[in-house]
């Protein structure tokens, strides 16, 4: 059952990759990057349920924080402001 | 001083949750680390958190959370319907909605709630006005738009924050 | 019993994730995509993490899954708001089938006033 979940999430990631490659404007690509960051958190969670170990969840928390900061930095870049503002 | 105490409680609970099956050693280290963190983040912590020392507000906040989750689930079925439907039934646009909330934190929570509820996404905020991207505009009347989008959260946020 | 409920939560969460990604492909412009993707993927990943909480119970791993779910629930709308604001400020237009754009009207009014 967990294998089916892995395959479905992988299909979702490929959809995001399609949008990153094709997306006509820069914001489209940034949205896809943001969404893919959250999907990777889901991947870490599925690994932890498959192996029964909890240290994958440490990776999940860290990844969630870093992906949030990265998205905010991209959004500031889009607005044309400098980072120390 | 009250502000610092609230800050200490929040940090300490977060530390205990991170080191969940905790013993005496963890609790002592947590108290020390929370004190250091208060010194470092003194200006970043929102002043309004002091209000949560009142247990009635905490109770309303938990009720608000349950209420929000109910709307998030409705929103997801709405999105699923629009995405799967072959003809894409959308009439998108940006509308302007005026809020009567005064507190900064209540406004932030309202903007986050708007993003998670059916068919709306907050784009910008100028003064008292929210600019909201709505995926299916079916009325032009500003008062009606206000009722549909934000009235369902405003009465509850007023109990939590004001 | 509890095991089956946990797997059910994970499966439903994954299906919501997949629907969000489908919205990312099918909808026409950046704002619509942001809407569909943010809502569905946030709830989907939170449901996966909640399923893991049900599986592990009140152990070290279960509590961490809850913290991660709460964190995503609070930060993902903020990120979506920042991206939407950024793309509107830098001048990316709405889809041509859009009904109205009050923000654009108010901005151009302000420019004329000055």
Coordinates of C-alpha atoms in Angstrom, one line a residue:
Chain A
X1 CA 0.0 0.0 0.0
X2 CA 2.8 2.4 0.9
X3 CA 4.5 1.5 -2.5
X4 CA 1.3 2.8 -4.3
X5 CA 1.6 6.0 -2.3
X6 CA 5.2 6.4 -3.3
X7 CA 4.3 6.0 -7.0
X8 CA 1.4 8.5 -6.8
X9 CA 3.6 11.1 -5.1
X10 CA 6.3 10.5 -7.7
X11 CA 3.8 11.2 -10.5
X12 CA 2.9 14.5 -8.7
X13 CA 6.6 15.4 -8.6
X14 CA 6.9 14.8 -12.3
X15 CA 3.9 17.1 -12.9
X16 CA 5.8 19.8 -10.9
X17 CA 8.9 19.2 -13.0
X18 CA 6.9 19.6 -16.2
X19 CA 5.7 23.0 -14.9
X20 CA 9.2 24.0 -14.0
X21 CA 10.5 23.2 -17.4
X22 CA 7.6 24.5 -19.5
X23 CA 6.1 27.2 -17.4
X24 CA 5.8 30.3 -19.6
X25 CA 6.7 33.0 -16.9
X26 CA 9.1 33.0 -13.9
X27 CA 6.3 33.0 -11.2
X28 CA 4.9 29.8 -12.6
X29 CA 8.3 28.1 -12.1
X30 CA 8.6 29.6 -8.6
X31 CA 5.1 28.2 -7.6
X32 CA 6.2 24.8 -8.9
X33 CA 9.4 24.9 -6.8
X34 CA 7.4 25.8 -3.7
X35 CA 4.9 23.0 -4.2
X36 CA 7.7 20.5 -4.9
X37 CA 9.3 21.4 -1.6
X38 CA 6.2 20.5 0.3
X39 CA 5.9 17.2 -1.7
X40 CA 9.4 16.3 -0.6
X41 CA 8.3 16.7 3.1
X42 CA 5.6 14.1 2.2
X43 CA 8.3 11.8 0.8
X44 CA 10.3 12.0 4.1
X45 CA 7.1 11.1 6.0
X46 CA 6.4 8.1 3.8
X47 CA 10.0 6.9 4.3
X48 CA 9.6 7.1 8.1
X49 CA 6.4 5.0 8.0
X50 CA 8.1 2.4 5.8
X51 CA 11.3 2.0 7.8
X52 CA 9.7 2.6 11.2
X53 CA 12.5 5.1 12.2
X54 CA 11.7 8.6 13.3
X55 CA 14.9 10.5 12.1
X56 CA 13.4 11.0 8.7
X57 CA 10.9 13.3 10.4
X58 CA 13.8 15.5 11.6
X59 CA 14.7 15.8 7.9
X60 CA 11.1 16.7 7.1
X61 CA 11.0 19.6 9.7
X62 CA 14.3 21.0 8.4
X63 CA 13.2 20.7 4.8
X64 CA 9.9 22.5 5.5
X65 CA 11.7 25.4 7.2
X66 CA 14.3 25.7 4.4
X67 CA 11.7 25.5 1.6
X68 CA 9.7 28.3 3.3
X69 CA 12.7 30.6 3.5
X70 CA 13.7 29.8 -0.1
X71 CA 10.2 30.7 -1.3
X72 CA 10.2 34.0 0.6
X73 CA 13.6 34.8 -0.9
X74 CA 12.3 34.0 -4.4
X75 CA 9.3 36.2 -3.8
X76 CA 11.5 39.1 -2.7
X77 CA 13.6 38.7 -5.8
X78 CA 10.4 38.8 -7.9
X79 CA 9.4 42.1 -6.3
X80 CA 12.8 43.6 -7.2
X81 CA 13.8 44.4 -3.6
X82 CA 17.2 43.8 -2.0
X83 CA 17.6 41.1 0.7
X84 CA 18.5 43.4 3.6
X85 CA 15.2 45.4 3.4
Chain B
X1 CA 7.7 41.8 31.8
X2 CA 4.5 40.0 30.9
X3 CA 5.7 39.9 27.4
X4 CA 8.9 38.1 28.4
X5 CA 6.9 35.5 30.5
X6 CA 4.7 34.7 27.5
X7 CA 7.7 34.3 25.3
X8 CA 9.4 32.0 27.8
X9 CA 6.2 29.8 28.0
X10 CA 6.0 29.5 24.2
X11 CA 9.6 28.6 23.8
X12 CA 9.6 26.1 26.6
X13 CA 6.6 24.3 25.4
X14 CA 8.1 24.1 21.9
X15 CA 11.4 22.7 23.4
X16 CA 9.5 20.1 25.4
X17 CA 7.5 19.0 22.3
X18 CA 10.8 18.6 20.3
X19 CA 12.4 16.4 23.0
X20 CA 9.2 14.6 23.8
X21 CA 10.0 11.7 26.1
X22 CA 11.8 14.2 28.3
X23 CA 13.6 13.7 31.6
X24 CA 14.9 16.1 34.2
X25 CA 18.1 16.9 32.2
X26 CA 16.1 17.9 29.2
X27 CA 13.8 20.2 31.2
X28 CA 16.8 22.0 32.8
X29 CA 18.6 22.5 29.5
X30 CA 15.3 23.7 28.0
X31 CA 14.9 26.4 30.6
X32 CA 18.4 27.6 30.0
X33 CA 18.1 27.6 26.2
X34 CA 14.7 29.4 26.4
X35 CA 16.3 32.2 28.5
X36 CA 19.1 32.6 25.9
X37 CA 16.6 32.6 23.1
X38 CA 14.6 35.3 24.8
X39 CA 17.6 37.5 24.9
X40 CA 18.3 37.0 21.2
X41 CA 14.7 37.4 19.8
X42 CA 13.4 40.2 22.1
X43 CA 12.3 42.5 19.3
X44 CA 11.0 39.8 16.9
X45 CA 8.3 38.4 19.2
X46 CA 4.8 40.0 18.6
X47 CA 3.5 41.9 21.6
X48 CA 0.0 40.7 21.2
X49 CA 0.8 37.2 22.4
X50 CA 0.3 38.5 25.9
X51 CA -3.4 38.2 25.3
X52 CA -3.1 34.4 25.3
X53 CA -2.3 34.3 29.0
X54 CA -6.1 34.5 29.4
X55 CA -7.5 30.9 29.2
X56 CA -10.8 32.0 27.6
X57 CA -8.8 33.3 24.5
X58 CA -6.9 30.0 24.3
X59 CA -10.2 28.1 24.3
X60 CA -11.6 30.3 21.5
X61 CA -8.4 29.9 19.5
X62 CA -8.7 26.1 19.6
X63 CA -12.4 26.4 18.6
X64 CA -11.3 28.6 15.7
X65 CA -8.7 26.0 14.6
X66 CA -11.4 23.3 14.4
X67 CA -13.7 25.7 12.5
X68 CA -10.9 26.5 10.1
X69 CA -10.2 22.8 9.4
X70 CA -13.8 22.2 8.5
X71 CA -13.5 25.0 5.9
X72 CA -10.2 23.7 4.6
X73 CA -11.8 20.3 3.8
X74 CA -14.7 21.9 2.0
X75 CA -12.1 24.0 0.0
X76 CA -10.3 20.9 -1.1
X77 CA -13.4 19.2 -2.5
X78 CA -14.1 22.5 -4.3
X79 CA -10.7 22.5 -5.9
X80 CA -11.0 18.8 -6.8
X81 CA -14.3 19.5 -8.5
X82 CA -12.9 22.5 -10.5
X83 CA -9.7 20.6 -11.5
X84 CA -11.4 17.4 -12.6
X85 CA -14.3 19.0 -14.5
X86 CA -13.4 18.9 -18.2
X87 CA -14.7 22.5 -19.0
X88 CA -12.8 24.2 -16.1
X89 CA -15.7 26.2 -14.5
X90 CA -13.8 29.3 -13.4
X91 CA -14.4 33.1 -13.6
X92 CA -11.3 34.5 -11.8
X93 CA -10.6 38.1 -10.8
X94 CA -9.4 40.3 -8.0
X95 CA -11.9 41.9 -5.7
X96 CA -11.5 44.5 -2.9
X97 CA -12.9 43.7 0.6
X98 CA -12.9 46.0 3.6
X99 CA -12.2 44.6 7.0
X100 CA -13.2 46.0 10.4
X101 CA -10.6 44.2 12.5
X102 CA -8.1 46.4 14.2
X103 CA -5.5 44.1 15.7
X104 CA -2.4 43.3 13.6
X105 CA -2.3 39.6 14.5
X106 CA -6.0 39.1 13.8
X107 CA -5.5 40.6 10.3
X108 CA -2.6 38.2 9.7
X109 CA -4.6 35.2 10.7
X110 CA -7.6 36.4 8.6
X111 CA -5.3 36.7 5.5
X112 CA -4.0 33.1 6.1
X113 CA -7.5 31.8 6.6
X114 CA -8.7 33.5 3.4
X115 CA -5.9 31.7 1.5
X116 CA -6.9 28.3 2.8
X117 CA -10.7 28.6 2.3
X118 CA -12.8 27.8 -0.8
X119 CA -11.7 29.6 -4.0
X120 CA -10.0 32.7 -2.5
X121 CA -6.3 33.8 -2.2
X122 CA -5.2 37.0 -0.5
X123 CA -2.9 39.0 -2.9
X124 CA -2.3 42.4 -1.2
X125 CA -3.4 44.6 1.7
X126 CA -3.5 48.4 1.6
X127 CA -4.9 50.2 4.7
X128 CA -8.1 48.4 5.7
X129 CA -8.6 46.8 2.3
X130 CA -7.8 43.3 1.3
X131 CA -7.3 42.5 -2.4
X132 CA -8.4 39.0 -2.9
X133 CA -8.1 36.7 -5.9
X134 CA -11.4 34.9 -6.3
X135 CA -11.7 31.9 -8.6
X136 CA -15.4 32.1 -9.2
X137 CA -16.9 35.6 -9.0
X138 CA -20.7 35.4 -9.2
X139 CA -21.7 38.8 -7.7
X140 CA -20.6 42.4 -8.2
X141 CA -22.0 43.8 -5.0
X142 CA -19.1 44.7 -2.5
X143 CA -21.3 44.1 0.5
X144 CA -22.3 40.6 -0.6
X145 CA -18.7 39.8 -1.4
X146 CA -17.7 40.9 2.1
X147 CA -20.3 38.6 3.6
X148 CA -19.4 35.6 1.6
X149 CA -15.6 35.9 2.0
X150 CA -14.7 37.2 5.4
X151 CA -17.8 37.5 7.7
X152 CA -17.6 33.9 8.6
X153 CA -14.2 34.4 10.2
X154 CA -14.4 37.9 11.5
X155 CA -16.9 37.3 14.4
X156 CA -14.7 34.5 15.7
X157 CA -11.4 36.3 15.4
X158 CA -12.9 39.2 17.3
X159 CA -13.5 36.9 20.2
X160 CA -9.9 35.5 20.0
X161 CA -8.0 38.8 19.7
X162 CA -10.1 41.8 20.7
Chain C
X1 CA -7.5 -1.3 13.3
X2 CA -5.5 1.9 14.1
X3 CA -3.0 0.8 11.5
X4 CA -5.7 0.7 8.8
X5 CA -7.0 4.2 9.7
X6 CA -3.4 5.5 9.5
X7 CA -2.9 4.0 6.1
X8 CA -6.3 5.4 5.0
X9 CA -5.2 8.9 6.0
X10 CA -1.9 8.6 4.2
X11 CA -3.7 7.4 1.0
X12 CA -6.3 10.2 1.0
X13 CA -3.5 12.7 1.6
X14 CA -1.5 11.5 -1.4
X15 CA -4.6 11.6 -3.6
X16 CA -5.2 15.3 -2.6
X17 CA -1.5 16.0 -3.4
X18 CA -2.0 14.5 -6.8
X19 CA -5.1 16.6 -7.5
X20 CA -3.2 19.8 -6.5
X21 CA -0.4 18.9 -9.0
X22 CA -3.0 18.3 -11.6
X23 CA -4.4 21.8 -10.9
X24 CA -0.8 23.1 -11.4
X25 CA -0.9 21.7 -14.9
X26 CA -4.4 22.4 -16.0
X27 CA -5.3 25.9 -14.8
X28 CA -4.5 28.9 -17.0
X29 CA -2.5 31.5 -15.1
X30 CA -0.1 31.9 -12.1
X31 CA -2.8 33.0 -9.6
X32 CA -5.2 30.2 -10.3
X33 CA -2.4 27.7 -10.2
X34 CA -1.2 29.1 -6.8
X35 CA -4.7 28.7 -5.4
X36 CA -5.3 25.1 -6.4
X37 CA -1.8 23.9 -5.6
X38 CA -1.5 25.6 -2.2
X39 CA -4.8 24.5 -0.8
X40 CA -4.6 20.8 -1.9
X41 CA -1.0 20.2 -1.3
X42 CA -1.1 21.8 2.2
X43 CA -4.1 19.6 3.3
X44 CA -2.6 16.6 1.6
X45 CA 0.8 16.7 3.3
X46 CA -0.8 17.6 6.6
X47 CA -3.0 14.4 6.3
X48 CA 0.0 12.3 5.5
X49 CA 1.8 13.6 8.6
X50 CA -1.4 13.1 10.7
X51 CA -1.6 9.5 9.5
X52 CA 2.0 9.1 10.7
X53 CA 1.0 10.5 14.1
X54 CA -1.8 7.9 14.3
X55 CA 0.7 5.2 13.4
X56 CA 3.4 6.2 15.9
X57 CA 1.2 7.5 18.7
X58 CA 2.6 9.7 21.4
X59 CA 6.2 8.9 20.8
X60 CA 9.2 11.0 19.7
X61 CA 8.3 10.5 16.0
X62 CA 4.6 11.1 16.4
X63 CA 5.0 14.5 18.1
X64 CA 7.5 15.6 15.5
X65 CA 5.0 14.7 12.8
X66 CA 2.4 16.9 14.5
X67 CA 4.8 19.8 14.8
X68 CA 5.7 19.5 11.1
X69 CA 2.0 19.5 10.1
X70 CA 1.3 22.6 12.2
X71 CA 4.3 24.4 10.7
X72 CA 3.2 23.6 7.1
X73 CA -0.3 24.7 7.9
X74 CA 1.0 28.1 9.1
X75 CA 3.7 28.8 6.6
X76 CA 2.3 27.6 3.3
X77 CA -0.4 30.4 3.0
X78 CA 2.2 33.0 3.9
X79 CA 4.5 31.7 1.1
X80 CA 1.6 31.7 -1.4
X81 CA 0.7 35.3 -0.4
X82 CA 4.3 36.4 -0.9
X83 CA 4.5 34.9 -4.3
X84 CA 1.1 36.3 -5.4
X85 CA 2.0 39.8 -4.2
X86 CA 5.5 39.6 -5.9
X87 CA 4.1 38.5 -9.2
X88 CA 1.4 41.3 -9.2
X89 CA 3.9 44.0 -8.2
X90 CA 6.3 43.0 -11.0
X91 CA 3.4 43.3 -13.5
X92 CA 2.3 39.8 -14.5
X93 CA -1.2 40.1 -15.9
X94 CA -4.2 38.0 -15.0
X95 CA -5.6 35.4 -17.4
X96 CA -7.6 37.1 -20.3
X97 CA -10.8 35.4 -19.2
X98 CA -10.7 37.2 -15.9
X99 CA -13.8 39.2 -14.8
X100 CA -12.2 42.1 -12.9
X101 CA -9.0 43.4 -11.4
X102 CA -9.7 45.9 -8.7
X103 CA -6.0 46.1 -7.5
X104 CA -4.8 47.1 -11.0
X105 CA -7.6 49.8 -11.2
X106 CA -6.7 51.3 -7.8
X107 CA -3.0 51.3 -8.7
X108 CA -3.5 53.2 -11.9
X109 CA -5.9 55.6 -10.2
X110 CA -3.1 56.4 -7.6
X111 CA -0.6 56.9 -10.4
X112 CA -2.9 59.5 -12.1
X113 CA -3.5 61.2 -8.8
X114 CA 0.2 61.8 -8.3

